[in-house]
mmCIF file of C-alpha atoms in Angstrom:
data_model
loop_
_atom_site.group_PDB
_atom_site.id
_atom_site.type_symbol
_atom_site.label_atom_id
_atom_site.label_comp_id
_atom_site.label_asym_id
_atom_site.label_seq_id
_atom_site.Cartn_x
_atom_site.Cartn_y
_atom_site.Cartn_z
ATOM 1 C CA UNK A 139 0.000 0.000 0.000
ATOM 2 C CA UNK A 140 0.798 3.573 -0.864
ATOM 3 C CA UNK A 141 2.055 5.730 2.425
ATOM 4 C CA UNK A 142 0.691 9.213 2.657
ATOM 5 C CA UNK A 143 3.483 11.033 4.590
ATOM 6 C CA UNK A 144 4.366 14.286 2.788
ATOM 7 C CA UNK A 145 4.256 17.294 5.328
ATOM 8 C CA UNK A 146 1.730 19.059 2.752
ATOM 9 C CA UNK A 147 0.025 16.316 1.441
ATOM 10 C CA UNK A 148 -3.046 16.547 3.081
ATOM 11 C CA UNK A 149 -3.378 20.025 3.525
ATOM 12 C CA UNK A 150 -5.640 21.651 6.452
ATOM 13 C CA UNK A 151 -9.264 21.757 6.134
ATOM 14 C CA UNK A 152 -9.154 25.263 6.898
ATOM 15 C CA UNK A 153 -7.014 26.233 3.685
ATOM 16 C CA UNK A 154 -8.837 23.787 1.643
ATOM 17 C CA UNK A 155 -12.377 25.243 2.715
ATOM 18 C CA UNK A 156 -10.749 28.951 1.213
ATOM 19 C CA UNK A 157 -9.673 27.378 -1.844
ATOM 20 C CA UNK A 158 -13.615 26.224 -2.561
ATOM 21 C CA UNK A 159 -14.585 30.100 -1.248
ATOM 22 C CA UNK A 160 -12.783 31.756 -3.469
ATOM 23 C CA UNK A 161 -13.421 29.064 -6.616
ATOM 24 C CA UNK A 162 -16.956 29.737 -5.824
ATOM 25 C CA UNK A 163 -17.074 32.832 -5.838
ATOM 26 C CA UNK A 164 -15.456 32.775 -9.353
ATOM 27 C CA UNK A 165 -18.321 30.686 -9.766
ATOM 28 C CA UNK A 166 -20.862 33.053 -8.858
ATOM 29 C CA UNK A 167 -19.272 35.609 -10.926
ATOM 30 C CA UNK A 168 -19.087 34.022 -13.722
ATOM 31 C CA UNK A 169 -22.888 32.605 -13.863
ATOM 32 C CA UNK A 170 -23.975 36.277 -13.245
ATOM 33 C CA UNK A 171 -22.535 38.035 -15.930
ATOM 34 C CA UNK A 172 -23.069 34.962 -18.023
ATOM 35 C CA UNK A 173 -26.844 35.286 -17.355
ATOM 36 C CA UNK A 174 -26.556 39.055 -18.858
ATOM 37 C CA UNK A 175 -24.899 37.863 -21.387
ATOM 38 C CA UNK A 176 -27.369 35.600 -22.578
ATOM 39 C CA UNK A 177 -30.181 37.606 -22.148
ATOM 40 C CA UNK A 178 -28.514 39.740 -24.738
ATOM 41 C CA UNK A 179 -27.548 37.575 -26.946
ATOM 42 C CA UNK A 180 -31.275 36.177 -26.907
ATOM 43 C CA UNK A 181 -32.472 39.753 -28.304
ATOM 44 C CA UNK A 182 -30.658 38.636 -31.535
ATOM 45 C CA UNK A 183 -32.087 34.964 -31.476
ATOM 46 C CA UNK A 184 -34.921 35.781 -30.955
ATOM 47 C CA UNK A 185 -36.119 38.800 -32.253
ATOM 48 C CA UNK A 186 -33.859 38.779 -35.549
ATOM 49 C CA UNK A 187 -32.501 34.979 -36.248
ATOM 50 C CA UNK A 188 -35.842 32.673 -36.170
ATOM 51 C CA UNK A 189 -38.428 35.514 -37.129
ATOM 52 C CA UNK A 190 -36.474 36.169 -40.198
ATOM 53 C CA UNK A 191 -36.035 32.358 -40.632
ATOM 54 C CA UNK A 192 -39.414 32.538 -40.586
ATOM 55 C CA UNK A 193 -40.129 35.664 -42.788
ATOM 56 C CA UNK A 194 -37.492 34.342 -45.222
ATOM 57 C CA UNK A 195 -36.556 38.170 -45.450
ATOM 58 C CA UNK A 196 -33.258 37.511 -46.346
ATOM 59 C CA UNK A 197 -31.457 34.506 -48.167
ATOM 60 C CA UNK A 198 -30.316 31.698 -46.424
ATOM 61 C CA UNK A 199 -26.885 32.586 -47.473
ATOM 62 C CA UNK A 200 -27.128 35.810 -46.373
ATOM 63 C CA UNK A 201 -28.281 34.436 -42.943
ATOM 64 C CA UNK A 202 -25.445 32.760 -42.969
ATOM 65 C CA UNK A 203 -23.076 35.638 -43.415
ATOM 66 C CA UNK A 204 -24.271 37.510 -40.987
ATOM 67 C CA UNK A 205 -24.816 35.566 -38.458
ATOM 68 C CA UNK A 206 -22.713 32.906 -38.596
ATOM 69 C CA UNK A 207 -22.638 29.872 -35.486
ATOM 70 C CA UNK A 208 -24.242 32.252 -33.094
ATOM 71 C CA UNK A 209 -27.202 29.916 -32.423
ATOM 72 C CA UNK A 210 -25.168 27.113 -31.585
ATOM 73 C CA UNK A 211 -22.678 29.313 -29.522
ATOM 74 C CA UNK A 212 -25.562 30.594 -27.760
ATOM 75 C CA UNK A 213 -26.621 26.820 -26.508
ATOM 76 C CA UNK A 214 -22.738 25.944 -25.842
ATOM 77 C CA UNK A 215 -23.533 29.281 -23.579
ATOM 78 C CA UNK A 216 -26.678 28.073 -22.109
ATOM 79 C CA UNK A 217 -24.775 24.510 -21.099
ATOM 80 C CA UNK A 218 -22.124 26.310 -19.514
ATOM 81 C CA UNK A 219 -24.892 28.285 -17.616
ATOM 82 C CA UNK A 220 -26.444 24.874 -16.412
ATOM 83 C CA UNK A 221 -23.245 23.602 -14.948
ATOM 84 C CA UNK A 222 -22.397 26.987 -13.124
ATOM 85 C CA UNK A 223 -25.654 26.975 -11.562
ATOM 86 C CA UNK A 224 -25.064 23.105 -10.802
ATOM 87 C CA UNK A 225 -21.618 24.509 -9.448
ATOM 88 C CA UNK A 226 -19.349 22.186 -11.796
ATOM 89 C CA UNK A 227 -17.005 24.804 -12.742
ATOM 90 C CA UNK A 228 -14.383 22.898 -14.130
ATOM 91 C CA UNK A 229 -16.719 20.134 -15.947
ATOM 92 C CA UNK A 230 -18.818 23.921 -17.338
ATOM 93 C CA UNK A 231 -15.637 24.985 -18.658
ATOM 94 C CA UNK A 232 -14.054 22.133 -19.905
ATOM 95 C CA UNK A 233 -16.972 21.656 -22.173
ATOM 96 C CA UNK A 234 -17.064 25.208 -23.391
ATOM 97 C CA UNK A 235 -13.157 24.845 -24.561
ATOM 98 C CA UNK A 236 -14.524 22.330 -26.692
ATOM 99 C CA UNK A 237 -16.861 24.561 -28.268
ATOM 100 C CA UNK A 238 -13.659 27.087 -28.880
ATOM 101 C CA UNK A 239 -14.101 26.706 -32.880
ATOM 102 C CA UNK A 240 -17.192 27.716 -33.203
ATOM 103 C CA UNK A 241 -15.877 31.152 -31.627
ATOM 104 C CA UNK A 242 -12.964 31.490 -34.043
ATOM 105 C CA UNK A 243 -15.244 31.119 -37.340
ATOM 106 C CA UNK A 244 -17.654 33.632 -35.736
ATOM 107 C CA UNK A 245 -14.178 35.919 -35.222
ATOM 108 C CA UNK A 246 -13.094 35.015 -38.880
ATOM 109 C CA UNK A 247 -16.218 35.743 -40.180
ATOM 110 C CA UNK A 248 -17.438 39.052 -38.195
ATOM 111 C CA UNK A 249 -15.961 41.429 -40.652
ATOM 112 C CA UNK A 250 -17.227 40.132 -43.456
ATOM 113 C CA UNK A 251 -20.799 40.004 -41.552
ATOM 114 C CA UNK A 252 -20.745 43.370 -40.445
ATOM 115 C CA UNK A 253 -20.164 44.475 -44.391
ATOM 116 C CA UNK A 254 -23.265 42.541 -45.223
ATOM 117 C CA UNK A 255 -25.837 43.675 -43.170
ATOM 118 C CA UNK A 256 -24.308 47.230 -44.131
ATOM 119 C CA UNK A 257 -25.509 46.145 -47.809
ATOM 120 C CA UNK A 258 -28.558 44.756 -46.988
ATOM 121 C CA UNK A 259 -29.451 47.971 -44.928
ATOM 122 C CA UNK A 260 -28.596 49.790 -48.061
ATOM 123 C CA UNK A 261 -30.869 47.603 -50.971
ATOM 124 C CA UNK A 262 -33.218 45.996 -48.741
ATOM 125 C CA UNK A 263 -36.043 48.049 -47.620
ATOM 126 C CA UNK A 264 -38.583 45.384 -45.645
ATOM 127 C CA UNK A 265 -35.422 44.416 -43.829
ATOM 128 C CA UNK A 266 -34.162 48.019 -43.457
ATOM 129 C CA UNK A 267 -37.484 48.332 -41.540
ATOM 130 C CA UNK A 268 -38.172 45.192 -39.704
ATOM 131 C CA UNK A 269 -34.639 46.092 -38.219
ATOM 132 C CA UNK A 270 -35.287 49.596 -37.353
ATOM 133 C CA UNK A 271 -38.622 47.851 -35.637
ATOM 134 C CA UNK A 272 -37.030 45.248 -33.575
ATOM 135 C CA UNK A 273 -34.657 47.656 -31.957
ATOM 136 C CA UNK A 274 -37.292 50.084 -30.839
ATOM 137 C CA UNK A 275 -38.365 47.104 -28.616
ATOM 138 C CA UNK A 276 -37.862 48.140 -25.171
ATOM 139 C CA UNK A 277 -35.750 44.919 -24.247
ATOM 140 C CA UNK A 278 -33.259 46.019 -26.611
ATOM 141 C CA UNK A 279 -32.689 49.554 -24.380
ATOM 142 C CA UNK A 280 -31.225 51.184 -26.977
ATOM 143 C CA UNK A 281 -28.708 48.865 -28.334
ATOM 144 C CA UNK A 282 -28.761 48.026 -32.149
ATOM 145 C CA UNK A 283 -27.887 44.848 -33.578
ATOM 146 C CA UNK A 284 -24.802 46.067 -34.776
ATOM 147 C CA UNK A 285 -24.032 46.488 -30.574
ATOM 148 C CA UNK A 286 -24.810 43.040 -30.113
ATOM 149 C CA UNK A 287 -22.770 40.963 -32.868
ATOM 150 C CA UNK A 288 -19.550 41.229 -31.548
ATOM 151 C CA UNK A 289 -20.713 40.495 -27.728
ATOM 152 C CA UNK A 290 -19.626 36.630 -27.881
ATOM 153 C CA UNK A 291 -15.914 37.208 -29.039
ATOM 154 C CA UNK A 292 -16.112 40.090 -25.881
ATOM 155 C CA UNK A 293 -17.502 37.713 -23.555
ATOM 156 C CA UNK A 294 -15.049 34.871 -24.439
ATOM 157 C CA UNK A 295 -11.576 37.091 -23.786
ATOM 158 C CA UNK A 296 -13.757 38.268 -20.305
ATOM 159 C CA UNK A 297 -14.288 34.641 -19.144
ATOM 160 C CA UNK A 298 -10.624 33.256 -19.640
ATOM 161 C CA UNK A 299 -8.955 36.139 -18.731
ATOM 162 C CA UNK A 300 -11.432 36.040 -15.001
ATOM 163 C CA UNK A 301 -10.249 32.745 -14.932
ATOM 164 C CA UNK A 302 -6.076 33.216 -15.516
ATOM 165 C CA UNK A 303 -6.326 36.230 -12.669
ATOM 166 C CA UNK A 304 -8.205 33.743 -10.392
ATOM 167 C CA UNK A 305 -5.415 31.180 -10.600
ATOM 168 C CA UNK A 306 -2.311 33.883 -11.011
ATOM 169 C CA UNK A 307 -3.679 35.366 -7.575
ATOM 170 C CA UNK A 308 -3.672 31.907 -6.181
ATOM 171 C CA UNK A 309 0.011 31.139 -6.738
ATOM 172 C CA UNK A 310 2.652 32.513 -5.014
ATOM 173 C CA UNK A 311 5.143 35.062 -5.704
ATOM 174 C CA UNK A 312 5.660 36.283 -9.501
ATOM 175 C CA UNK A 313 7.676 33.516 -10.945
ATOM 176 C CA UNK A 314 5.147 31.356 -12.776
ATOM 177 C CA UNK A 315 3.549 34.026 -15.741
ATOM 178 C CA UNK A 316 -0.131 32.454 -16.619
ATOM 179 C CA UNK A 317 -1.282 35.034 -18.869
ATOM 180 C CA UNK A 318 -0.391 34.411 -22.146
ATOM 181 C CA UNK A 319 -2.137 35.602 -25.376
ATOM 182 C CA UNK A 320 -3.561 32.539 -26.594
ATOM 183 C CA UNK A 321 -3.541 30.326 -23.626
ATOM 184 C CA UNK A 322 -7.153 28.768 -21.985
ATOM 185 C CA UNK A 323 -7.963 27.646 -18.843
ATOM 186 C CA UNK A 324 -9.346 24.078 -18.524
ATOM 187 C CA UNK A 325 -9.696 22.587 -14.879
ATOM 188 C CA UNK A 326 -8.098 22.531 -11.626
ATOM 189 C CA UNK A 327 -7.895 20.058 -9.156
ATOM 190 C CA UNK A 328 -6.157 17.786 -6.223
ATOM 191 C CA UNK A 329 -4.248 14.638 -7.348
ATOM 192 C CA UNK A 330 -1.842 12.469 -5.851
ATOM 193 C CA UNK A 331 1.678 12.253 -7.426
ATOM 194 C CA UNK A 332 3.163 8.398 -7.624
ATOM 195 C CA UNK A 333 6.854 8.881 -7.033
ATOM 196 C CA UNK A 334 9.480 6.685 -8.824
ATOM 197 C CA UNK A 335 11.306 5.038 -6.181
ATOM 198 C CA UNK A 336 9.502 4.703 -2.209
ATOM 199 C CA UNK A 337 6.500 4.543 -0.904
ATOM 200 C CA UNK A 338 5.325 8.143 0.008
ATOM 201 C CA UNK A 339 2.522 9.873 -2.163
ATOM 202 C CA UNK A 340 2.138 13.731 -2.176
ATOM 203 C CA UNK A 341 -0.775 15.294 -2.811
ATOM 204 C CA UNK A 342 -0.883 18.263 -4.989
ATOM 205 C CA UNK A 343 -2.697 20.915 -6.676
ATOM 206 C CA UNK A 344 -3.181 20.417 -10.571
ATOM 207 C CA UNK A 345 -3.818 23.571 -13.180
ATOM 208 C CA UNK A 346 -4.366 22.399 -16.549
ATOM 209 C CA UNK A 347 -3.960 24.914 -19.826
ATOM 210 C CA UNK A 348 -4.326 24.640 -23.065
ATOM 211 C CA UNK A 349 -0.553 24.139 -23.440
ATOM 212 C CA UNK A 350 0.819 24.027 -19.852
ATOM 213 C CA UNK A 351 0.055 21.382 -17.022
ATOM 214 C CA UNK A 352 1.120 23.057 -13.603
ATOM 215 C CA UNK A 353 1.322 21.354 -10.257
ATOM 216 C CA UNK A 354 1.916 23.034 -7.027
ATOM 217 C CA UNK A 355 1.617 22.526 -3.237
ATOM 218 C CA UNK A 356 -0.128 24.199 -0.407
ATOM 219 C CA UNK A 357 2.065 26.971 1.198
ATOM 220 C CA UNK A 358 2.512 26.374 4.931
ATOM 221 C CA UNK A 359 -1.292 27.192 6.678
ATOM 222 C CA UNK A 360 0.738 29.237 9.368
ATOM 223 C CA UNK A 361 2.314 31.815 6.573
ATOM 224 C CA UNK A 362 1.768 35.215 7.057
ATOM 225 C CA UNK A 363 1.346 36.466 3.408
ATOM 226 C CA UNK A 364 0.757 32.894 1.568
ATOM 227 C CA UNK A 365 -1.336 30.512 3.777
ATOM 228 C CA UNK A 366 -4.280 30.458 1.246
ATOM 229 C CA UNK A 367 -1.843 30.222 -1.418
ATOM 230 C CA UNK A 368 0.219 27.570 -3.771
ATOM 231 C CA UNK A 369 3.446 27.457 -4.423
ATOM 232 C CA UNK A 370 4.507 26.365 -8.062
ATOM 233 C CA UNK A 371 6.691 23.437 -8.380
ATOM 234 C CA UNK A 372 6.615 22.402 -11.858
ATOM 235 C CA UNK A 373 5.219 23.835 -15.107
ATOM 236 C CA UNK A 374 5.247 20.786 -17.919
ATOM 237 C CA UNK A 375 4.300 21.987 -21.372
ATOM 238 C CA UNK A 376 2.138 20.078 -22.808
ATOM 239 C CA UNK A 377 3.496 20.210 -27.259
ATOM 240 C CA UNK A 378 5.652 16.724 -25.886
ATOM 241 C CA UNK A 379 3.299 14.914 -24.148
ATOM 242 C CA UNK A 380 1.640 11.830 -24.036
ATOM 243 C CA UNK A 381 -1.344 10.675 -21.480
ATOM 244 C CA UNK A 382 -2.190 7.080 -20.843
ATOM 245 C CA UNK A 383 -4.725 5.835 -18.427
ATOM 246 C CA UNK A 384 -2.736 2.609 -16.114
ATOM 247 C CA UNK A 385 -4.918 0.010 -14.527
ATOM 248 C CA UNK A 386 -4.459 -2.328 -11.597
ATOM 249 C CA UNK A 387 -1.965 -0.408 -9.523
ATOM 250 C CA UNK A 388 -4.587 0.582 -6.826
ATOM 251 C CA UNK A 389 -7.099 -1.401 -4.701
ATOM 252 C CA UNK A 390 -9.913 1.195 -4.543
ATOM 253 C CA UNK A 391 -11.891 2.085 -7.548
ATOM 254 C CA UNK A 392 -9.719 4.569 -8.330
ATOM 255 C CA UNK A 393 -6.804 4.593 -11.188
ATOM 256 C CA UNK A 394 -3.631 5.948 -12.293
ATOM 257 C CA UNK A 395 -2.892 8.299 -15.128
ATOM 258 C CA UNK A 396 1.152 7.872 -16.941
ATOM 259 C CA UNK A 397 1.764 11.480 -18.307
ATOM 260 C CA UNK A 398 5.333 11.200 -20.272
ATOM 261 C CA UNK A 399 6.946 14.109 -21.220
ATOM 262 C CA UNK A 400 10.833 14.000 -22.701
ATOM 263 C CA UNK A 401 12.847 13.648 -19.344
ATOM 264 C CA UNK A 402 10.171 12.693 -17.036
ATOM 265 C CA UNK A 403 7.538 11.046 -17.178
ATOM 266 C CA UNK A 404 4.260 12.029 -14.179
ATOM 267 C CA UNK A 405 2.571 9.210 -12.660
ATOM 268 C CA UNK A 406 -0.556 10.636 -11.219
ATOM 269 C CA UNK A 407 -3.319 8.756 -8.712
ATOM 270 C CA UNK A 408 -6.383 9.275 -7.571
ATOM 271 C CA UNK A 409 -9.506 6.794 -5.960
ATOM 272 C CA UNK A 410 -12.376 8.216 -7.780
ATOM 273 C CA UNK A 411 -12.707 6.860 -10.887
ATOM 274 C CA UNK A 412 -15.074 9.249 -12.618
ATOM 275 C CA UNK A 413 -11.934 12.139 -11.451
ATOM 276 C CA UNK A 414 -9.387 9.931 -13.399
ATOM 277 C CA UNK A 415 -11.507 9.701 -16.534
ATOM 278 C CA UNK A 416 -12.350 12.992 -16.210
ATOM 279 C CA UNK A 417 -8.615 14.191 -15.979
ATOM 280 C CA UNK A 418 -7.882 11.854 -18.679
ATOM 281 C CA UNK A 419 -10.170 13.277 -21.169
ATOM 282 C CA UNK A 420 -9.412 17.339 -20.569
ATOM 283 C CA UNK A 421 -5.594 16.007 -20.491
ATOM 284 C CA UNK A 422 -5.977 13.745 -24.166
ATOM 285 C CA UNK A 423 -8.059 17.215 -25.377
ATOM 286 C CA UNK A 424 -5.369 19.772 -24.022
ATOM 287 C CA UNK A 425 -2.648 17.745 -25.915
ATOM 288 C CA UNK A 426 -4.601 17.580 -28.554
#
């Protein structure tokens, strides 16, 4: 049997309970300006997409150009509501990164929609007017449609970024940089490292990214500055990396995950099974 005698490897209750505080309150934050979000992003679904579906105002391939995925980014939206309220952030999230694409054709494509409803304003009268109609609506406050477009490539950046300062402001000192153009939070979460030679497992903190995996430990619960913090103690990128799920090293239910990287290769444990096939999948996608 696996010995559990690493100083910090079962950290406090105490400094585990403020980790879950301030995660939820991330939480919180996140499903409230979420739920603004897509109430206004429902003004264009509703009042412009499936009425002029309906209508058949403009050409399907018009449609198209204009508006691009936004229906089926607003329902990746509406999941990742669900799981906030549920209070799976990290399952919420890891499920929106895998909706990422639809966000980069709508970013590839919003020029070239904004210069076609420009044209259609200009030789389409009945949609000239139905527009100017919908946005005297009193739900829309104002706002025209040309307002409300770009609001899913604005949310995006707000979300990720919320989440990089949540986990920067959780690790200690400056050393470790997480905010990088172009990098996306995943999931978080406690796993215990399988060392190479002896007996003693160590429980640490896991941050996956879309191209770094970092693990760190629990500062000491009776530090001035850093009790509720982590301290970084390795940052693997993930470009070299392959994951494998091992079987039959543990008597529980649980399992063991075989990360290799060039020089090392990260044998990490854990007794729920559902967290192992979890990690395995957001681990297999990050690499990916």
């Amino acid at each position: 049997n696996f010995l559990c005698t690493d100083a910090v490897c079962c950290p406090p209750v105490s400094q585990r309970a403020r980790w879950e505080r301030k995660r939820s309150r991330t939480a919180k934050e996140l499903l409230e300006t979420e739920h603004k979000y897509l109430k206004q992003l429902d003004l264009v679904i509703t009042f412009f997409v499936t009425i002029l579906k309906a209508k058949g105002t403009l050409k399907p391939a018009v449609m198209e150009t204009i508006f691009g995925p936004l229906e089926s980014i607003y329902s990746a939206s509406q999941v990742l509501s669900l799981h906030l309220e549920r209070g799976n952030l990290g399952l919420g999230l890891e499920n929106f990164c895998q909706k990422l694409e639809l966000y980069g054709h709508y970013a590839e494509n919003l020029e070239q929609a904004n210069k076609t409803l420009k044209e259609q304003l200009r030789k389409n009268k009945s949609f000239r007017r139905f527009k100017k109609l919908q946005e005297t609506r009193p739900q829309f406050q104002g706002k025209k449609l040309e307002d409300l477009l770009p609001l899913p490539l604005q949310r995006l950046q707000q979300e990720n970024s919320l989440q990089l300062l949540r986990v920067q402001k959780l690790l200690k000192g400056r050393k470790t940089q997480l905010l990088t153009a172009g990098r996306w939070y995943i999931r978080e979460g406690w796993l215990l490292v399988v060392p190479s030679k002896g007996k003693e497992l160590k429980r640490r903190m896991f941050f996956l990214f879309s191209d770094i995996f970092v693990a760190t430990k629990p500062c000491h619960p009776l530090h001035l500055l850093n009790s509720n913090k982590f301290a970084c103690t390795a940052v693997y990128p993930l470009h070299q990396c392959e994951v494998d799920k091992v079987f039959g090293h543990t008597q529980s239910q649980g399992g063991l995950l075989s990360l290799s990287f060039p020089h090392k290769t990260l044998l990490l444990m854990s007794s729920d099974q559902q967290d192992v096939n979890d990690w395995y999948q957001s681990l297999k996608a990050a690499v990916r």
